Coordinates of C-alpha atoms and ligand atoms in Angstrom, one line a residue:
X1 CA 158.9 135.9 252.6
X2 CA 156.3 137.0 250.2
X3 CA 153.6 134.4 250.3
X4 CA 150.1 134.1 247.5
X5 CA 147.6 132.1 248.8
X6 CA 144.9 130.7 246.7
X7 CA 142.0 128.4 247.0
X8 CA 142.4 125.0 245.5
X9 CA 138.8 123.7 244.9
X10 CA 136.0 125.4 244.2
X11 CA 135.8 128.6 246.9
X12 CA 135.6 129.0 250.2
X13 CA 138.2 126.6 251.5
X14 CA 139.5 129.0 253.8
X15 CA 141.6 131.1 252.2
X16 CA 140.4 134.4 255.0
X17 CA 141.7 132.3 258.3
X18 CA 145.0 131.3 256.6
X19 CA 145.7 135.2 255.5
X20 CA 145.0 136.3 259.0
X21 CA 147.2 133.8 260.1
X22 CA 150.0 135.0 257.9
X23 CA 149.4 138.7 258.0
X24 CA 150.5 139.1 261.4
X25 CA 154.8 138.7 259.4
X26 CA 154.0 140.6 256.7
X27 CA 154.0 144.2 255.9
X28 CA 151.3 144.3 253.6
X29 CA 148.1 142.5 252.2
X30 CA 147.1 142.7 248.8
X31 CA 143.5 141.7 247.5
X32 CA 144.1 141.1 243.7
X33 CA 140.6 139.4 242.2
X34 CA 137.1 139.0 242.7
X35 CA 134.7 140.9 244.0
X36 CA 131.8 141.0 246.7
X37 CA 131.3 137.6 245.4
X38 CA 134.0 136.5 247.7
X39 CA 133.3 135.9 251.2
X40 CA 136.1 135.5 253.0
X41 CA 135.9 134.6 256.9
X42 CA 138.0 135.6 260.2
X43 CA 137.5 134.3 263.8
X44 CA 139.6 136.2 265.8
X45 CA 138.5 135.1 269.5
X46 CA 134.8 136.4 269.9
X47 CA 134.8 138.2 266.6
X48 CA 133.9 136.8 263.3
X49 CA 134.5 139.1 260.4
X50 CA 133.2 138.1 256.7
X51 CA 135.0 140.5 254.6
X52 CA 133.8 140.7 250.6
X53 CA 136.4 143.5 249.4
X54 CA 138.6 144.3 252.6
X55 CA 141.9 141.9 252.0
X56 CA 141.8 139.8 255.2
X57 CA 144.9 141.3 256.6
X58 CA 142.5 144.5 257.4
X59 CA 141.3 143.3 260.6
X60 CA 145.1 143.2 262.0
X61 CA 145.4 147.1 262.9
X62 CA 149.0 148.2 261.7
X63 CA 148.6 145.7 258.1
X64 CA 148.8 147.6 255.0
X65 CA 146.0 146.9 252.9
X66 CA 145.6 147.0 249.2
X67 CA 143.0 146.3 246.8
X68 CA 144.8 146.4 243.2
X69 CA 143.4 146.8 239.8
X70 CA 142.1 143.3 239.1
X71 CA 139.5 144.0 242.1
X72 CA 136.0 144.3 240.9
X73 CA 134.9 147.1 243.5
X74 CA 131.2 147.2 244.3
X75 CA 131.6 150.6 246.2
X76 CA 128.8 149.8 248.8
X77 CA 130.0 147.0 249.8
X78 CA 133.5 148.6 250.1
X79 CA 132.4 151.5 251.7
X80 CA 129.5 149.2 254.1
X81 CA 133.1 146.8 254.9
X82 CA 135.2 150.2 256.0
X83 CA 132.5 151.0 258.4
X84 CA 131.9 147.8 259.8
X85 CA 135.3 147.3 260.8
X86 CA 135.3 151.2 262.0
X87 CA 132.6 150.0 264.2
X88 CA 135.0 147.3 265.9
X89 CA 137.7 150.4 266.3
X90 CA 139.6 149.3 263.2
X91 CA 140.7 152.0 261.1
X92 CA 141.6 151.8 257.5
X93 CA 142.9 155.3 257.0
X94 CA 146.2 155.7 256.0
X95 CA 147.2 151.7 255.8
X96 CA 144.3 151.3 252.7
X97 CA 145.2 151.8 249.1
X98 CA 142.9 151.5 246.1
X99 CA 143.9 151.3 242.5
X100 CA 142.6 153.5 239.9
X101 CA 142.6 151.1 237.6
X102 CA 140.0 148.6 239.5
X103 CA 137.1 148.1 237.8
X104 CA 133.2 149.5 239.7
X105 CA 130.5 147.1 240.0
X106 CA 127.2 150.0 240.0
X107 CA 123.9 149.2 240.0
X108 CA 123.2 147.9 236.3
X109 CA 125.7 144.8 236.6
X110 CA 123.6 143.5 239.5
X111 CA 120.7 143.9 238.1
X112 CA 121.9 142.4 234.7
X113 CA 122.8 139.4 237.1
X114 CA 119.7 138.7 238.1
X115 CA 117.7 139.0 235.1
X116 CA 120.0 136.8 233.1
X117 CA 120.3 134.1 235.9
X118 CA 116.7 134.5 236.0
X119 CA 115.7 134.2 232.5
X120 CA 117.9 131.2 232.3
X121 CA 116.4 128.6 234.5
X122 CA 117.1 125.8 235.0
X123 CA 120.2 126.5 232.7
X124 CA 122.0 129.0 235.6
X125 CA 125.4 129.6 236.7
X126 CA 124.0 129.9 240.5
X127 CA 126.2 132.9 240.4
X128 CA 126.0 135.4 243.6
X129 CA 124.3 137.7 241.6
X130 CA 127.5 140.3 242.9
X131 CA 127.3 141.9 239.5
X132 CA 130.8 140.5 238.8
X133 CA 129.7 138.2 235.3
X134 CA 128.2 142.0 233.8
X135 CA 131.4 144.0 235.3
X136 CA 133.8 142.1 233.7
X137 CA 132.1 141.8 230.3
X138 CA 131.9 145.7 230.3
X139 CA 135.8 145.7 231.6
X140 CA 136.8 143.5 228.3
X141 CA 134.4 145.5 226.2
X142 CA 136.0 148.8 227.2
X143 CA 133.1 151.2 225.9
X144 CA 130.9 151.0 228.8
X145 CA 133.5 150.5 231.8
X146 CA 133.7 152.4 235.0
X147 CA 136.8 152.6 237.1
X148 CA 138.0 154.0 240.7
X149 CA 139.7 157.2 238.1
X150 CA 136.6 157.8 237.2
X151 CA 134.9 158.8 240.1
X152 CA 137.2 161.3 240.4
X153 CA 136.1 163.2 237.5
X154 CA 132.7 163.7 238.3
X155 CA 131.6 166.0 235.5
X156 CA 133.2 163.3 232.9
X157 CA 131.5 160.7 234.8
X158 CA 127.9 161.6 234.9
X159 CA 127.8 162.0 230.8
X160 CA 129.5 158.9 230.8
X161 CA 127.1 157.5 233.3
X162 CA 123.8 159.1 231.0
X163 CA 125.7 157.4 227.8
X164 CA 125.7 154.3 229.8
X165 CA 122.6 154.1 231.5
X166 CA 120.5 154.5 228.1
X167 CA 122.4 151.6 226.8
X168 CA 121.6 149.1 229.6
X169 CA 118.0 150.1 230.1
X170 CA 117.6 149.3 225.9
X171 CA 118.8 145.8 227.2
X172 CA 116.8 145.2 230.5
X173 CA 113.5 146.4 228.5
X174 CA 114.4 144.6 224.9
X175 CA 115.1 141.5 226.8
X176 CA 113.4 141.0 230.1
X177 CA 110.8 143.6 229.7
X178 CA 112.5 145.1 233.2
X179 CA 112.3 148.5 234.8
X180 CA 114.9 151.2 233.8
X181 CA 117.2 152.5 236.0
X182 CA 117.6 156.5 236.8
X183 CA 121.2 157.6 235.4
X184 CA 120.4 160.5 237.7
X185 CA 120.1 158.7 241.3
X186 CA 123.3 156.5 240.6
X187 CA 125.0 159.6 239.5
X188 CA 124.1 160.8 243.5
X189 CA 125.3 157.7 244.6
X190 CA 128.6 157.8 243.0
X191 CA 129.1 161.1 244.3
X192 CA 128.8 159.6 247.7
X193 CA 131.3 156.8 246.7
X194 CA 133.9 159.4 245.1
X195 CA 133.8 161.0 248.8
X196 CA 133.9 158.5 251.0
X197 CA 136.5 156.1 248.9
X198 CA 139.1 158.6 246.6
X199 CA 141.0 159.5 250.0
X200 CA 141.8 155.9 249.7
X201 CA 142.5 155.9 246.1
X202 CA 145.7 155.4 243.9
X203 CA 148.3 153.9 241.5
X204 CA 148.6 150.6 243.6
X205 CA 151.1 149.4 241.3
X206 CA 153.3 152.1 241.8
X207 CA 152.6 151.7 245.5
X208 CA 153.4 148.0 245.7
X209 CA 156.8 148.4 243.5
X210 CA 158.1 150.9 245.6
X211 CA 157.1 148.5 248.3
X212 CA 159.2 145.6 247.2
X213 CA 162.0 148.1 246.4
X214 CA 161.9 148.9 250.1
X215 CA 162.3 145.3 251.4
X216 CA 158.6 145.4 252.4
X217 CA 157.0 141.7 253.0
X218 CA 153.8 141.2 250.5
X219 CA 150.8 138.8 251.1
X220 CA 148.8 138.2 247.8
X221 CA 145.2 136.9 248.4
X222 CA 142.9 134.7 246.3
X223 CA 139.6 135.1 245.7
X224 CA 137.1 131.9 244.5
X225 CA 139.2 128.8 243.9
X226 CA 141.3 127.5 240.8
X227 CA 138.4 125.4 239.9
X228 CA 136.5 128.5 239.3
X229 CA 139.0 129.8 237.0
X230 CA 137.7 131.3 234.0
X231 CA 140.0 129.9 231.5
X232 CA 141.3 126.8 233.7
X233 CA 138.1 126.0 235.4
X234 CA 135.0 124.2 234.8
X235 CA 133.5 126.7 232.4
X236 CA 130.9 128.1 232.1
X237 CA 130.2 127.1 236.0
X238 CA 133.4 129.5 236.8
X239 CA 133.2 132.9 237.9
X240 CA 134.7 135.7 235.3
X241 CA 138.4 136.3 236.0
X242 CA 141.3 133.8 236.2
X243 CA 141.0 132.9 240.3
X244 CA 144.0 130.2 240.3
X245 CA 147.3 131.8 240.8
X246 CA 148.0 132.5 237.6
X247 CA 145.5 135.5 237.9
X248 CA 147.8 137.1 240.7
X249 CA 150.6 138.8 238.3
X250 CA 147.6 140.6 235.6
X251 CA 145.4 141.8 239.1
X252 CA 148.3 143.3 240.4
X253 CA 150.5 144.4 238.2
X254 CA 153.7 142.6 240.1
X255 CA 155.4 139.7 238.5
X256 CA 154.7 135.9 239.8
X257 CA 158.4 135.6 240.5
X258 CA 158.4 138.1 243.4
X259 CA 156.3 135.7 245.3
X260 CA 158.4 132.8 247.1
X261 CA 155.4 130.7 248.4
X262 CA 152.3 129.8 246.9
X263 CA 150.0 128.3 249.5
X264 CA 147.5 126.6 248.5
X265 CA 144.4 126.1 250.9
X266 CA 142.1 123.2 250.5
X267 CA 139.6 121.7 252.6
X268 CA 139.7 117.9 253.7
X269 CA 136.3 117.6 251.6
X270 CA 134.8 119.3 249.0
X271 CA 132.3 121.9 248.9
X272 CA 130.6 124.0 245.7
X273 CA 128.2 126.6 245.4
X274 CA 126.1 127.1 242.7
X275 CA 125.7 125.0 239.3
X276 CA 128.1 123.0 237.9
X277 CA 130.0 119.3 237.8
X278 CA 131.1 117.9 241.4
X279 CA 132.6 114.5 241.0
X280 CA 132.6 113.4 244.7
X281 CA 129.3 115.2 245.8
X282 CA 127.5 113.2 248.5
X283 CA 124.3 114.5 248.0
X284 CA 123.2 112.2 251.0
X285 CA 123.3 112.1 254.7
X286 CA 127.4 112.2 254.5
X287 CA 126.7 115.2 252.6
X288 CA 124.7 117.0 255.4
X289 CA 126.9 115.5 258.1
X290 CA 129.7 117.5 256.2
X291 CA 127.5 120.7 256.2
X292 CA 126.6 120.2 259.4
X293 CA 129.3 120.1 261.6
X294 CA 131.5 122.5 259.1
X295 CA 128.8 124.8 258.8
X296 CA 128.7 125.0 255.0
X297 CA 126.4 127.7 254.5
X298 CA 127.7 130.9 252.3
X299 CA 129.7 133.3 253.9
X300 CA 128.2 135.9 251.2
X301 CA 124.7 134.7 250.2
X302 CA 123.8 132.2 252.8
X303 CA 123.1 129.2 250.7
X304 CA 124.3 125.8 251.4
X305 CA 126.8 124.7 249.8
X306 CA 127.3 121.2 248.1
X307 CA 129.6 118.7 249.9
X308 CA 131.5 115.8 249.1
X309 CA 134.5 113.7 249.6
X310 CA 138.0 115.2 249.0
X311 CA 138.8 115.2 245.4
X312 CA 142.9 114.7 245.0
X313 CA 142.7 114.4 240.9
X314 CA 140.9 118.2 241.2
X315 CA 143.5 120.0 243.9
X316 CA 146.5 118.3 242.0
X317 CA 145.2 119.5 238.9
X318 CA 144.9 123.1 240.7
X319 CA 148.4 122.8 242.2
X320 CA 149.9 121.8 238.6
X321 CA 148.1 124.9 236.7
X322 CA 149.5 127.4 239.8
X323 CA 153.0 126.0 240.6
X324 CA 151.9 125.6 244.2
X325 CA 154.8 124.7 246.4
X326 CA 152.7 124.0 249.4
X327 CA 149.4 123.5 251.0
X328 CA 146.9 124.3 254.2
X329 CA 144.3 121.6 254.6
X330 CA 141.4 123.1 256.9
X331 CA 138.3 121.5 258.8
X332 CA 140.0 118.1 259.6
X333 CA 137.8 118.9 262.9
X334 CA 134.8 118.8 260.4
X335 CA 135.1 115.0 259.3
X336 CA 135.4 113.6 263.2
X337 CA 133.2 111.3 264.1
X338 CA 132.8 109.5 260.8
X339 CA 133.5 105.9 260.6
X340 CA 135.3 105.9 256.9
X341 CA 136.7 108.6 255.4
X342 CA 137.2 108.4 251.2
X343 CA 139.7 110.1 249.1
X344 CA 139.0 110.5 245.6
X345 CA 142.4 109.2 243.7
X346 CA 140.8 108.8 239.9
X347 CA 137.9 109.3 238.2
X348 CA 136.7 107.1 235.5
X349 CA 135.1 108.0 232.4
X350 CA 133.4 106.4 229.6
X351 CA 135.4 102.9 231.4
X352 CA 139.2 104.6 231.5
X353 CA 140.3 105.5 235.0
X354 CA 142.6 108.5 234.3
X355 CA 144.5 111.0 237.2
X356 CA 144.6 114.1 235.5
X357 CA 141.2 116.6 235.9
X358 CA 139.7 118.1 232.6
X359 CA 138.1 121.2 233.2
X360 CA 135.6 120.6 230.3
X361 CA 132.0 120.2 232.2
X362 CA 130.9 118.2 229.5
X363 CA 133.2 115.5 230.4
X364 CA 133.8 116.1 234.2
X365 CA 129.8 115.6 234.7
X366 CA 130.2 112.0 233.0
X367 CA 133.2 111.4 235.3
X368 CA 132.5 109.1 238.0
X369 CA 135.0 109.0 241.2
X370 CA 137.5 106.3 242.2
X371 CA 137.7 106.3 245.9
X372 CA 140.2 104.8 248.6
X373 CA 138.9 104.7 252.0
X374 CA 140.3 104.9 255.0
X375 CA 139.4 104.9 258.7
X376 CA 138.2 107.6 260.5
X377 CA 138.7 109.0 264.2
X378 CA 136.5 110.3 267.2
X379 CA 138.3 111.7 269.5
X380 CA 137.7 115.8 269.5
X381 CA 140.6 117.4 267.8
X382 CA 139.7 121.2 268.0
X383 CA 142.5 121.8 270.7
X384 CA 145.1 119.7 269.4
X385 CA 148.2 122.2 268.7
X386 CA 150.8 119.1 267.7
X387 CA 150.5 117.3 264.8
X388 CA 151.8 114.3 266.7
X389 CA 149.0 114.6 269.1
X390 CA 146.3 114.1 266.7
X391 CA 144.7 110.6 266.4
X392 CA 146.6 108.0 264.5
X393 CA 144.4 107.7 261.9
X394 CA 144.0 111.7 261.4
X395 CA 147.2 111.8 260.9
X396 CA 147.3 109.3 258.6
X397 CA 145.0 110.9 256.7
X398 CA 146.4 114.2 256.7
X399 CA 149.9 112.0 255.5
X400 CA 147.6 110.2 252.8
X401 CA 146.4 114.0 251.3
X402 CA 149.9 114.9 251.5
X403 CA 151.1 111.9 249.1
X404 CA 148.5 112.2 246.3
X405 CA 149.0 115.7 246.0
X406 CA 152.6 115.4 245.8
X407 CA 152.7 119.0 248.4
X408 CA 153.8 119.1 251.8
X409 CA 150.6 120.3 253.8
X410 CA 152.5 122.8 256.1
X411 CA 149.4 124.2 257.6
X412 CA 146.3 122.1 259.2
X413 CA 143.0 123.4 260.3
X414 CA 140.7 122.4 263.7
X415 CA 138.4 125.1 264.1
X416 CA 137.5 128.5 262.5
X417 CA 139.8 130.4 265.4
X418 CA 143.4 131.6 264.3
X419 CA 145.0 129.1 266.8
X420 CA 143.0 126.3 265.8
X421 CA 145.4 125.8 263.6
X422 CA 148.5 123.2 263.4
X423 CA 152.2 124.3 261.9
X424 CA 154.6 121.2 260.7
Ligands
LIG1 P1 137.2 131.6 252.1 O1 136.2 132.2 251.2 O2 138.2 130.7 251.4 O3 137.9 132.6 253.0 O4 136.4 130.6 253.1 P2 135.0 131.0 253.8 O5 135.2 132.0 254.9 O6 133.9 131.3 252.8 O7 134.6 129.6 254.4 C1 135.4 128.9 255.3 C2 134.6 128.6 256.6 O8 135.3 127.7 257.3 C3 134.6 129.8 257.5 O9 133.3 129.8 258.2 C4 135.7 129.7 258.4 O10 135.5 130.3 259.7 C5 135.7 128.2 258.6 N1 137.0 127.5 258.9 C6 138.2 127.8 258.4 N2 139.1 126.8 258.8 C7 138.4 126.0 259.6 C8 138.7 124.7 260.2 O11 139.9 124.3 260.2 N3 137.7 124.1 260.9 C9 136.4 124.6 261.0 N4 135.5 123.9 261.6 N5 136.1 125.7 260.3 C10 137.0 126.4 259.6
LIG2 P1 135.4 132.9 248.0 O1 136.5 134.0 247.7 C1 132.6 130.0 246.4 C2 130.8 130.9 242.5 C3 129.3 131.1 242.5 C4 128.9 130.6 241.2 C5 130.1 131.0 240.3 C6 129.9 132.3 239.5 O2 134.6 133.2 249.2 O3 136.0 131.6 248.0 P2 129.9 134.9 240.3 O4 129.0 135.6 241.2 O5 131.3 134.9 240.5 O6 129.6 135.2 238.8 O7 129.4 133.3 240.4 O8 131.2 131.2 241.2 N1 131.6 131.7 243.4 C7 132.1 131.3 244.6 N2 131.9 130.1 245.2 N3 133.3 131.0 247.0 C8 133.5 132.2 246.3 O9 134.4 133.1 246.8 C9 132.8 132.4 245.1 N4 132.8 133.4 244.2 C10 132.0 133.0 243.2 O10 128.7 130.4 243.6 O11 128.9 129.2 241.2
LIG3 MG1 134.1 132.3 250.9

């Protein structure tokens, strides 16, 4: 069974625990978008790992592990997440493959980031300031691009780096009056990254072809959430590539059909980081009840994220955009103790109630949310291993999701751990 899991909101619903989960039947892992904007979180009994790059499969010692072209690689991050794990006794080598084709976040991007999210104000994406908005402009302007190849040629790449380098510090000094950077100390640096991460490095399409031609099992991995899609999402609050499913086939280079199962992972609430329209945001004591007990704080840059209700026009719109056939629904633990629950079923705007999402900000910020509410439970559900041994009204809840967004939820979340986790 070849499985893609993808986020269904706006990031962070999960999507690291539910890979884990289903890495341990499958033969490989593959990481196909995003960058070290993505934080992606496994408890594995003691252990909590928050991998940027790393496909989630990585911490399981005998998963194959690839990061394909569609990756945005920021090499220190990469290199930092090898070592971490090498630390804990994990070893990448031989079972990590990186394409040649992925693009290199270095130095510039970040700094770009931040000067643009800076000179922006109050007008800001809230982006991670990863470097990835920069990366991928340079990627889709093709002069100025760095990739994994690249770094193999290292005589090629330090012209190229000189070429490049006088271009971006024009910009950081004609427009934010910034500091240049020395083309001659990233050059070092990316000598460091060509040794450490070429071993590693290869035609990952190739790779993963052969691999389906052998029968191998393949796990595809989201990054972000469908909400943050850059053409489906809620531009320009998005991040740059296409983070629904339908950005698996072009960050891999292997055709939607082989998967059998998109999974979708959502959370029972909502939570966003950064700028941008949030319908069912409870920017109130529900709010940090929700951030409290879920521990909504960014896996990659610390903040605390936004929180609201659970939005059922916004995950069906994500399910109908990447032909999700089913769904993992994580943190029910998280909304125990509260006496109503609400479900967002509509939204009204400008006086019309309507079902379907509209990814245009303009119009999702006027959109106001029509609720149903429901009761809530009490009882501590973080052991509960049997869907028929959770509370009544959980389960009525979880039945409630289920119906609006027209998915089974196979999958059901109690606690960070892997075996907090319920199977129906
Ligand atoms: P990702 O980016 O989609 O992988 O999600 P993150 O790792 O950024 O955020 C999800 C957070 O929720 C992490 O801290 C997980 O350990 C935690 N988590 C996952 N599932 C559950 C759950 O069912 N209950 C609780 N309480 N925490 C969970
Ligand atoms: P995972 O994979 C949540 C958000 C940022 C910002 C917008 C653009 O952990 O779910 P970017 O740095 O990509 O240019 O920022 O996208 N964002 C995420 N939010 N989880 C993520 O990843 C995110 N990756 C980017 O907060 O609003
Ligand atoms: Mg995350």
């Amino acid at each position: 069974m070849n499985y893609c899991v993808v986020g269904l909101q706006w990031g962070d619903e999960g999507k690291g625990k539910i890979v884990d989960i289903l890495a341990e039947n499958s033969d490989i892992v593959v990481r196909y978008n995003g960058g070290a904007n993505a934080g992606h979180t496994v408890v594995v009994a003691d252990s909590r790992f928050a991998l940027h790059i790393l496909p989630s499969g990585s911490v399981r010692p005998n998963t194959i592990c690839v990061i394909a072209n569609g990756v945005l690689i920021d090499p220190e991050v990469l290199i930092k997440g090898i070592e971490t794990l090498a630390e804990k006794n994990i070893i990448l080598k031989d079972r990590l493959f990186i394409s040649e084709n992925a693009h290199v976040v270095l130095d510039y991007h970040k700094k770009e980031d931040k000067l643009r999210e800076e000179s922006l104000g109050k007008n800001k994406i809230g982006t991670t300031i990863r470097g990835i908005g920069p990366c991928c402009a340079d990627k889709v302007g093709r002069s100025y691009a760095v990739r994994m190849a690249d770094l193999k040629n290292l005589e090629k790449l330090k012209a190229k780096l000189n070429t490049i380098v006088e271009y971006k510090n024009k910009i950081f000094a004609a427009l934010y009056n910034a500091e240049p950077i020395a083309a001659d100390r990233l050059f070092e640096k990316c000598k460091n990254y060509s040794d450490k991460l070429m071993p590693f490095t290869v035609d990952t399409t190739k790779f993963l072809h052969k691999s389906i031609s052998d029968g191998k099992s393949i796990l595809f991995e989201g990054a972000q959430g469908s909400l943050l899609d850059l053409d489906h999402g809620t531009f320009p609050f998005v991040t740059s590539s296409n983070s629904s499913s339908l950005g698996m086939p072009a960050g891999c280079g292997v055709p939607a059909k082989t998967v059998d199962k998109f999974l979708g992972v959502a959370k029972v609430y909502t939570t966003r980081v950064g700028a941008g329209p949030f319908p069912t945001e409870q920017d109130n004591e529900i709010g940090q009840y929700i951030r409290d007990r879920g521990n909504e704080y960014g896996t990659t840059t610390g903040r605390p994220r936004r929180c609201g209700w659970f939005d059922a026009v916004a995950v069906s719109y994500a399910i109908t955009i990447g032909a999700i056939d089913c769904a993992a629904l994580l943190h029910l633990d998280t909304l125990t103790g509260l006496k109503e629950l609400k479900l967002c079923k509509a939204y009204r705007i400008n006086g019309k109630e309507t079902t379907f999402f509209t990814a245009n900000a303009d119009k999702l910020s006027q959109a106001s949310a029509v609720y149903e509410t429901v009761p809530g439970w009490d009882e501590d559900i973080t052991h509960v291993s049997d869907f028929n041994d959770l509370p009544l009204n959980a389960q009525d809840f979880v039945c409630r999701v289920e119906e609006m967004i027209g998915k089974p939820v196979t999958m059901i979340g109690v606690g960070p751990e892997r075996k907090q986790t319920i199977f129906r």
